[in-house]
mmCIF file of C-alpha atoms in Angstrom:
data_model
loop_
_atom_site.group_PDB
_atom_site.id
_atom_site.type_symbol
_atom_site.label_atom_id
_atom_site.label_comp_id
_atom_site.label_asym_id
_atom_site.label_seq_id
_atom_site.Cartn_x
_atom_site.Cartn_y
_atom_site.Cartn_z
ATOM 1 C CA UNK H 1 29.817 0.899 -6.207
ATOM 2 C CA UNK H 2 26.421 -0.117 -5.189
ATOM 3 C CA UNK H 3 22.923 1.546 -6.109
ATOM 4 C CA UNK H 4 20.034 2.666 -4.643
ATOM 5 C CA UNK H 5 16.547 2.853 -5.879
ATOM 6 C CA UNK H 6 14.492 5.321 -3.579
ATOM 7 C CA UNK H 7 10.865 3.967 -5.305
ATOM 8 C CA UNK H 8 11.822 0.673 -4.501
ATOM 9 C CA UNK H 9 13.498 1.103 -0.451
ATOM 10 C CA UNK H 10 10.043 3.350 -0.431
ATOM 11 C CA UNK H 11 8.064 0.606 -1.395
ATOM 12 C CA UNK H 12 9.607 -2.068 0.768
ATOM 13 C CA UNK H 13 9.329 -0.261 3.314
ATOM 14 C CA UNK H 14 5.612 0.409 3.834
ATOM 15 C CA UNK H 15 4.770 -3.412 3.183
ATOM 16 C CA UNK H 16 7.375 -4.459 5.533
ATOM 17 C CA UNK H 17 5.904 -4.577 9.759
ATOM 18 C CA UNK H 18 6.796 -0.789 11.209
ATOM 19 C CA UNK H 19 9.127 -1.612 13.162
ATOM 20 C CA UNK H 20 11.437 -2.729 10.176
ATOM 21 C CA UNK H 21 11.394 0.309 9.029
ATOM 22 C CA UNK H 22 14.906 1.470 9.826
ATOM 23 C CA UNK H 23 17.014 -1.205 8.180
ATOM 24 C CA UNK H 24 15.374 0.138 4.632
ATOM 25 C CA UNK H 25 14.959 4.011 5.458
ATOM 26 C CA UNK H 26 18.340 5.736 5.931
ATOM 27 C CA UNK H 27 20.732 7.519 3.976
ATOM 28 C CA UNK H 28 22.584 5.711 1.791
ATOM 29 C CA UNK H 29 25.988 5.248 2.124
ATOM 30 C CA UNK H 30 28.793 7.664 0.799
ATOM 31 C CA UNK H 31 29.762 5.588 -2.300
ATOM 32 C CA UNK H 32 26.482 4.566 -3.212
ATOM 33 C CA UNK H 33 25.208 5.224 -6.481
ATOM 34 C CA UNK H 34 21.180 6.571 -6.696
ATOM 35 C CA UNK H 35 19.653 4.895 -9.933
ATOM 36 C CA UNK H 36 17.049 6.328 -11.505
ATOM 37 C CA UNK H 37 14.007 4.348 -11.574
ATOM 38 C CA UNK H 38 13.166 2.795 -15.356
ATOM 39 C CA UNK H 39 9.732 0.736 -14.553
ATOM 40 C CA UNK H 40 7.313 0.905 -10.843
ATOM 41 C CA UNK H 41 8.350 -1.639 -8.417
ATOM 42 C CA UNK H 42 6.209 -4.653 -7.608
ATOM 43 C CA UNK H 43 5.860 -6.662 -4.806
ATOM 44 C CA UNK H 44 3.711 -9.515 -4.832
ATOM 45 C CA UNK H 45 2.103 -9.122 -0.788
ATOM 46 C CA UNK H 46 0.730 -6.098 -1.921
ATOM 47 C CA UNK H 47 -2.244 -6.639 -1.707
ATOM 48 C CA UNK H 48 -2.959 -9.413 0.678
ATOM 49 C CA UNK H 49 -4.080 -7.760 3.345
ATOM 50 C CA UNK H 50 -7.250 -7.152 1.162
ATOM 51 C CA UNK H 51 -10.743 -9.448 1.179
ATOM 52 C CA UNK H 52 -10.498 -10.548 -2.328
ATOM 53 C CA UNK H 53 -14.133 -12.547 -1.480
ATOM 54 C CA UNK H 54 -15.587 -9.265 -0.645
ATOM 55 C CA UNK H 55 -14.230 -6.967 -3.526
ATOM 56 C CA UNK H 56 -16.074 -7.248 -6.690
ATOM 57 C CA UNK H 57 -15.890 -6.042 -10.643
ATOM 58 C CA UNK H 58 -16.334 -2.569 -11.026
ATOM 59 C CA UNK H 59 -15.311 -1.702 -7.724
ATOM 60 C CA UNK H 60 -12.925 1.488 -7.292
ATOM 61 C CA UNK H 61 -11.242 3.868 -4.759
ATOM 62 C CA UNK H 62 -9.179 6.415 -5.247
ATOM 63 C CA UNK H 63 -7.574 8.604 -2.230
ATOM 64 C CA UNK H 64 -4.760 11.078 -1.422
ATOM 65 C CA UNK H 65 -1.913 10.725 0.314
ATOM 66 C CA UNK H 66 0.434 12.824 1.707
ATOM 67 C CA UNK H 67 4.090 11.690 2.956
ATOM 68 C CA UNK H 68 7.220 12.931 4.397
ATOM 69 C CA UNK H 69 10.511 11.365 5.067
ATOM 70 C CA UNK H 70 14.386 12.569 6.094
ATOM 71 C CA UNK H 71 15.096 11.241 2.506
ATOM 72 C CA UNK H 72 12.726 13.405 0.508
ATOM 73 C CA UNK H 73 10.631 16.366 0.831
ATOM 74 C CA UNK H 74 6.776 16.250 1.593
ATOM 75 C CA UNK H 75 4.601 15.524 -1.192
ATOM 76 C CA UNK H 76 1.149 14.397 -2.043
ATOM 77 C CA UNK H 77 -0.946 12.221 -4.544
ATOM 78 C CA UNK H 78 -3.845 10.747 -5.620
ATOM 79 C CA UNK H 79 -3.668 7.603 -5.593
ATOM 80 C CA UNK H 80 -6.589 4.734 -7.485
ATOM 81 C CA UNK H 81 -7.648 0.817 -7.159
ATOM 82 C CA UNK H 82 -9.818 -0.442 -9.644
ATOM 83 C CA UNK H 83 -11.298 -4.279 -10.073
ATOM 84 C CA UNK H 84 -11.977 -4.092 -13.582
ATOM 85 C CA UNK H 85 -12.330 -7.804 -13.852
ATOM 86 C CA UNK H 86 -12.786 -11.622 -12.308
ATOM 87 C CA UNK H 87 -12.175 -14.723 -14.082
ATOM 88 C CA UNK H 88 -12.752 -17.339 -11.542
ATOM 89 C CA UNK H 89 -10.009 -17.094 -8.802
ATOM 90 C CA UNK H 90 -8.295 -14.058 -10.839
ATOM 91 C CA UNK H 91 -8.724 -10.491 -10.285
ATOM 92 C CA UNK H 92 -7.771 -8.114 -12.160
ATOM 93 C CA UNK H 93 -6.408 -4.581 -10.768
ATOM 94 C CA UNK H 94 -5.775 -1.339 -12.698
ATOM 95 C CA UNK H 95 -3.573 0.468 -9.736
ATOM 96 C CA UNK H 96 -1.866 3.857 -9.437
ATOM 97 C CA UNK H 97 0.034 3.679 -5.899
ATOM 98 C CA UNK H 98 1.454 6.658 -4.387
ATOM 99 C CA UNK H 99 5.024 5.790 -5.593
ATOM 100 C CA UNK H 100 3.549 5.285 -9.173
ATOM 101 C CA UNK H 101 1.671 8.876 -8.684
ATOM 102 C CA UNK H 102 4.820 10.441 -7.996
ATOM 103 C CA UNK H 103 7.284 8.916 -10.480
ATOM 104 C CA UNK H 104 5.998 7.606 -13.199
ATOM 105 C CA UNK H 105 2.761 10.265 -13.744
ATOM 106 C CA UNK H 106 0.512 9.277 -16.438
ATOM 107 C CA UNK H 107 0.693 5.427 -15.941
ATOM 108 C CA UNK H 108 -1.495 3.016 -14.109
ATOM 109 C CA UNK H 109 -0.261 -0.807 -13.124
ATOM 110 C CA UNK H 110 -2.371 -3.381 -14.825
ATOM 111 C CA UNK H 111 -1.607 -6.408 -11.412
ATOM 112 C CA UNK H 112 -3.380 -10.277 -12.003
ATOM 113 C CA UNK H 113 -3.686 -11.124 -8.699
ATOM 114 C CA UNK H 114 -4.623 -14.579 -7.200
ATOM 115 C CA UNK H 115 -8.204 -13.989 -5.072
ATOM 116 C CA UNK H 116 -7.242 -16.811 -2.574
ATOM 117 C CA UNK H 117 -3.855 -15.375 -1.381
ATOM 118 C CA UNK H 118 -3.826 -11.691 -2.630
ATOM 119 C CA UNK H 119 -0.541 -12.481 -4.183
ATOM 120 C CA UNK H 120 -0.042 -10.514 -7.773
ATOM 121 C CA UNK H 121 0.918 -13.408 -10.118
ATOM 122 C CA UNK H 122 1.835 -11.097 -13.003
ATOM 123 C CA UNK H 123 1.810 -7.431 -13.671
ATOM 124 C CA UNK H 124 2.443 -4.637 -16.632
ATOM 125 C CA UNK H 125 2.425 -0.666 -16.470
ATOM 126 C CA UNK H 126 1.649 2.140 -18.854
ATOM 127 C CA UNK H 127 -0.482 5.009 -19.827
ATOM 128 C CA UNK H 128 -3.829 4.127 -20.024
ATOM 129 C CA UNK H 129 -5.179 3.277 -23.323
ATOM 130 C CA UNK H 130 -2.342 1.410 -24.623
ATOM 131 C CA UNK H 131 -1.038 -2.204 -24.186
ATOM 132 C CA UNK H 132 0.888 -2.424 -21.001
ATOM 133 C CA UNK H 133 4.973 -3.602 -20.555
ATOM 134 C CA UNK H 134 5.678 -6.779 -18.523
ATOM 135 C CA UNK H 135 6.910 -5.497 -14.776
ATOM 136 C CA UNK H 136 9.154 -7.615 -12.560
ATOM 137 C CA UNK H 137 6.989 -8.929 -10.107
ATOM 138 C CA UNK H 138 9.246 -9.216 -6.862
ATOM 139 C CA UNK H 139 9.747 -10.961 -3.222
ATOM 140 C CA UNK H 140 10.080 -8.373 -0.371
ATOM 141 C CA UNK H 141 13.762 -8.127 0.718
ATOM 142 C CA UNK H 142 14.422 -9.587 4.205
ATOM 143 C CA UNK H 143 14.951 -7.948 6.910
ATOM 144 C CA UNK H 144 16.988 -9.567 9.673
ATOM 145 C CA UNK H 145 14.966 -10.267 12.832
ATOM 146 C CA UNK H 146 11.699 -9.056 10.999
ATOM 147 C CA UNK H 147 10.257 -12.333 12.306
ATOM 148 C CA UNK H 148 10.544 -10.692 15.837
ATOM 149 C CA UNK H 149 7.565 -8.031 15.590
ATOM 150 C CA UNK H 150 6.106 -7.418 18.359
ATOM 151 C CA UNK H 151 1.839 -5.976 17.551
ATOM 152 C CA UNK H 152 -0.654 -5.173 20.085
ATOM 153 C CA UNK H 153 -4.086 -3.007 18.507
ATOM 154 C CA UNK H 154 -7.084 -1.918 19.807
ATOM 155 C CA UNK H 155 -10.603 -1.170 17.750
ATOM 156 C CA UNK H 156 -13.547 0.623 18.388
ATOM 157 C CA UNK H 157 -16.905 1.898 16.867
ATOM 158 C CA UNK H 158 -16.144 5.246 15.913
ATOM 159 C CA UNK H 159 -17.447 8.102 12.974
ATOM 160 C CA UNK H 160 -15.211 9.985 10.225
ATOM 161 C CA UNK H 161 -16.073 12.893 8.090
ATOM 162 C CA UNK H 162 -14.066 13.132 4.749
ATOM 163 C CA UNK H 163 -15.252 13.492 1.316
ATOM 164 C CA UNK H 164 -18.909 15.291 2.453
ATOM 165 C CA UNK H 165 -20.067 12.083 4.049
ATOM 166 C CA UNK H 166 -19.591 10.872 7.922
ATOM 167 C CA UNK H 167 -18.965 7.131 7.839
ATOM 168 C CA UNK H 168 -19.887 4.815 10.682
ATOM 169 C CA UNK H 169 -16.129 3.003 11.187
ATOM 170 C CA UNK H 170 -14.109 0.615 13.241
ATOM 171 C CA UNK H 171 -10.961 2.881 14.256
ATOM 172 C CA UNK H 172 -7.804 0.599 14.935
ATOM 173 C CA UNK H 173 -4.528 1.888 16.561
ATOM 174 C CA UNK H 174 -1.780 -0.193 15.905
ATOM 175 C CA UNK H 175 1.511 -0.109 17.518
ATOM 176 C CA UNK H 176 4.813 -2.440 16.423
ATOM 177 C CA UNK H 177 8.345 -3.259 18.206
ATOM 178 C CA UNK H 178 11.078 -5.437 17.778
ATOM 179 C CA UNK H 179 10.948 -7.937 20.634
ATOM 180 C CA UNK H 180 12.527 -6.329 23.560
ATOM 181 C CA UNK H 181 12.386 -2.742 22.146
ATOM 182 C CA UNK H 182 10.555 0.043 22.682
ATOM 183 C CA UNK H 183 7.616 0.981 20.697
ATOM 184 C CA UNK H 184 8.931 2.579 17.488
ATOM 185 C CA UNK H 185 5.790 3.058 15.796
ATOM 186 C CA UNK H 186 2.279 3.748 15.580
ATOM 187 C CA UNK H 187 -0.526 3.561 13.190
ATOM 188 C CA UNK H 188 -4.588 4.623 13.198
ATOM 189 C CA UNK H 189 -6.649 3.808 10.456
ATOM 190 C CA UNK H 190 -10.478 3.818 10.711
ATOM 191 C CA UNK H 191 -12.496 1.042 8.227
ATOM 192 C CA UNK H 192 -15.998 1.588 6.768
ATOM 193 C CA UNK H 193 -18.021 -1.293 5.361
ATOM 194 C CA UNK H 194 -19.264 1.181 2.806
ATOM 195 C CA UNK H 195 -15.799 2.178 0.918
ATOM 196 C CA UNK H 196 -14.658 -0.677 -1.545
ATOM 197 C CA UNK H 197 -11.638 -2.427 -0.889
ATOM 198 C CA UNK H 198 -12.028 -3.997 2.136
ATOM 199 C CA UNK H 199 -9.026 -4.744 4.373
ATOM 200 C CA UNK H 200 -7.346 -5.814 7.287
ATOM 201 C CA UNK H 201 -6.117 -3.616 9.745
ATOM 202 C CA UNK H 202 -2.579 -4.308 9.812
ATOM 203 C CA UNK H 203 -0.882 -4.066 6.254
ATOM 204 C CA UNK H 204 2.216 -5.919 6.983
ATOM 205 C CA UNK H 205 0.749 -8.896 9.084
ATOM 206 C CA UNK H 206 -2.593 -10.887 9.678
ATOM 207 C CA UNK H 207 -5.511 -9.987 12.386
ATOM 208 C CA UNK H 208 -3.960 -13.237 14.617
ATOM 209 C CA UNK H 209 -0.640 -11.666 14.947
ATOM 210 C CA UNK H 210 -1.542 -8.830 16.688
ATOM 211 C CA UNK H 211 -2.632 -9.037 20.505
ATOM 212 C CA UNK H 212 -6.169 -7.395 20.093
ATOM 213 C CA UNK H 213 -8.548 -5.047 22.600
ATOM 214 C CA UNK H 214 -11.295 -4.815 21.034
ATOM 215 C CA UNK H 215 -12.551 -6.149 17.079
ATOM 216 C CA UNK H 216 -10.038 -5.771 14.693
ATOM 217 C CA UNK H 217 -12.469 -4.570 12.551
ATOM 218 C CA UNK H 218 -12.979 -5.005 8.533
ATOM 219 C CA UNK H 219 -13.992 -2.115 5.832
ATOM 220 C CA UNK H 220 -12.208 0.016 3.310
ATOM 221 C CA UNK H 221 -10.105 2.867 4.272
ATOM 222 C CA UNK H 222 -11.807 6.417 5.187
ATOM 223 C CA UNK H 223 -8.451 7.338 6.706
ATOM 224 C CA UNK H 224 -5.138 6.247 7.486
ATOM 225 C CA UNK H 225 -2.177 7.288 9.781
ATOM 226 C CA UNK H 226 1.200 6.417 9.853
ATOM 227 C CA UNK H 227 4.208 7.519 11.756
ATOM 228 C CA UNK H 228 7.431 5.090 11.823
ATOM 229 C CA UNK H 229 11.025 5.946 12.516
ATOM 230 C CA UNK H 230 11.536 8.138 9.591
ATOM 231 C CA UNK H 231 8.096 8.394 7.286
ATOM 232 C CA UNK H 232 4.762 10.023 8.263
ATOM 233 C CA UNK H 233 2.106 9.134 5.626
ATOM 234 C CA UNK H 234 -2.137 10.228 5.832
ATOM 235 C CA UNK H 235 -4.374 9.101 3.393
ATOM 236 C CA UNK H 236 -7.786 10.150 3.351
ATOM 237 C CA UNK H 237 -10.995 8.739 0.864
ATOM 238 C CA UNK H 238 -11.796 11.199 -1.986
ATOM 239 C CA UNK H 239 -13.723 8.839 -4.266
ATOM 240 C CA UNK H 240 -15.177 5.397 -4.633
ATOM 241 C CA UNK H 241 -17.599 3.628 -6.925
ATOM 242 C CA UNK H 242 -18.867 0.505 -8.802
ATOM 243 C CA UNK H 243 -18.576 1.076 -12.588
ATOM 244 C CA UNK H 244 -14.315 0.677 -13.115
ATOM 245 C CA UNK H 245 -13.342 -0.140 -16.405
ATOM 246 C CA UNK H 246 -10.077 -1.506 -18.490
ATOM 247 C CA UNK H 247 -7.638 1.220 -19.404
ATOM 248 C CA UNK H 248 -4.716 -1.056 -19.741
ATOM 249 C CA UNK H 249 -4.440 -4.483 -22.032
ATOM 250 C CA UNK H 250 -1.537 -6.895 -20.796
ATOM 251 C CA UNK H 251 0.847 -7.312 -23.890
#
């Protein structure tokens, strides 16, 4: 009998390109076995799509996120990243993802993360104020014919309203297929120079693999869309600042 981890297919699945979506979200089959999850789920791309030269100590964002899937009923979250400290080409990340929001409530993700690449090196969970357990950092699974995405975006100069402030952005629509397939998904996500944790458009691939009209853009997140084959996710800015602080020691 096989198992099944819904944090972790979850997780995959949203660093993975859209249009790979598929091959991870689906019901599992018959004799499978759902496991219960025991520790978050790491992946060390998560965070390379950020500008680790631009992202400073102190720096924080928190936001909330709303998702629905055919595997699970709608929820929502606040979600939190936190730069509570550089030591030369190190980071350090105190993180609550929307995965760790939902399942493990009452724990943050302390990641060390590599400022040239973005990869996490190392990483440890628990609730804040203690000394944090080692986590598994992992590889993302393959998916066959990944390699295949198809991206074309477009970006323009636009304004957002969310948390009491309007925020001059960059909007970017993103759309993703597998080569010689129709256009499975879409994502719109509008960047503000203002909000820490400044990104790329595209989570799941660099600013040179997508066919561009218009700047790709560069800012933190005031507001994200996405809608794939079987997940719909928002998440909007609720808070940001410049004074983050350690919660979590590594043990």
């Amino acid at each position: 009998m096989s198992h099944f981890r819904p944090a972790a297919i979850v997780a995959a699945v949203l660093a993975l390109p859209l249009a790979a979506a598929w091959a991870f979200l689906r019901p599992p089959p018959g004799n499978t076995r759902v496991e219960p999850e025991t520790e978050p789920d790491v992946f060390e791309s998560e965070l390379e799509a950020y500008n680790w030269g631009a992202i400073s100590a102190g720096d924080w964002v928190e936001h909330e996120v709303a998702t629905s899937s055919r595997l699970d009923e709608s929820w929502r979250v606040r979600t939190r990243l936190a730069c509570v400290g550089i030591e030369g080409g190190t980071a350090w990340v105190e993180a609550r993802d929307h995965l760790v929001a939902r399942f493990f409530p009452g724990s943050v993700l302390l990641l060390e993360v590599e400022r040239a690449s973005g990869r996490i090196d190392r990483a440890w969970w628990g609730p804040p104020g203690s000394r944090g357990e080692p986590v598994e950092v992992r590889r993302l699974p393959g998916v066959p014919g990944s390699s295949g995405i198809v991206r074309r975006g477009r970006g323009e100069a636009a304004m957002m309203s969310v948390a009491g402030f309007a925020f001059p952005c960059t909007r970017l629509t993103l759309q993703e297929r597998s080569a010689g397939g129709e256009w499975s998904s879409h994502s719109s996500v509008w960047l503000a120079p203002g909000i820490p944790f400044p990104r790329r458009a595209c989570m799941g691939a660099g600013n040179d693999q997508v066919a561009w009209e218009g700047s790709p853009g560069a800012g933190g997140v005031a507001w994200e869309e996405y809608s794939g084959l079987t997940v719909r996710m928002t998440s909007q800015v609720v808070a940001w600042g410049r004074d983050a602080k350690w919660s979590l020691a590594p043990r």
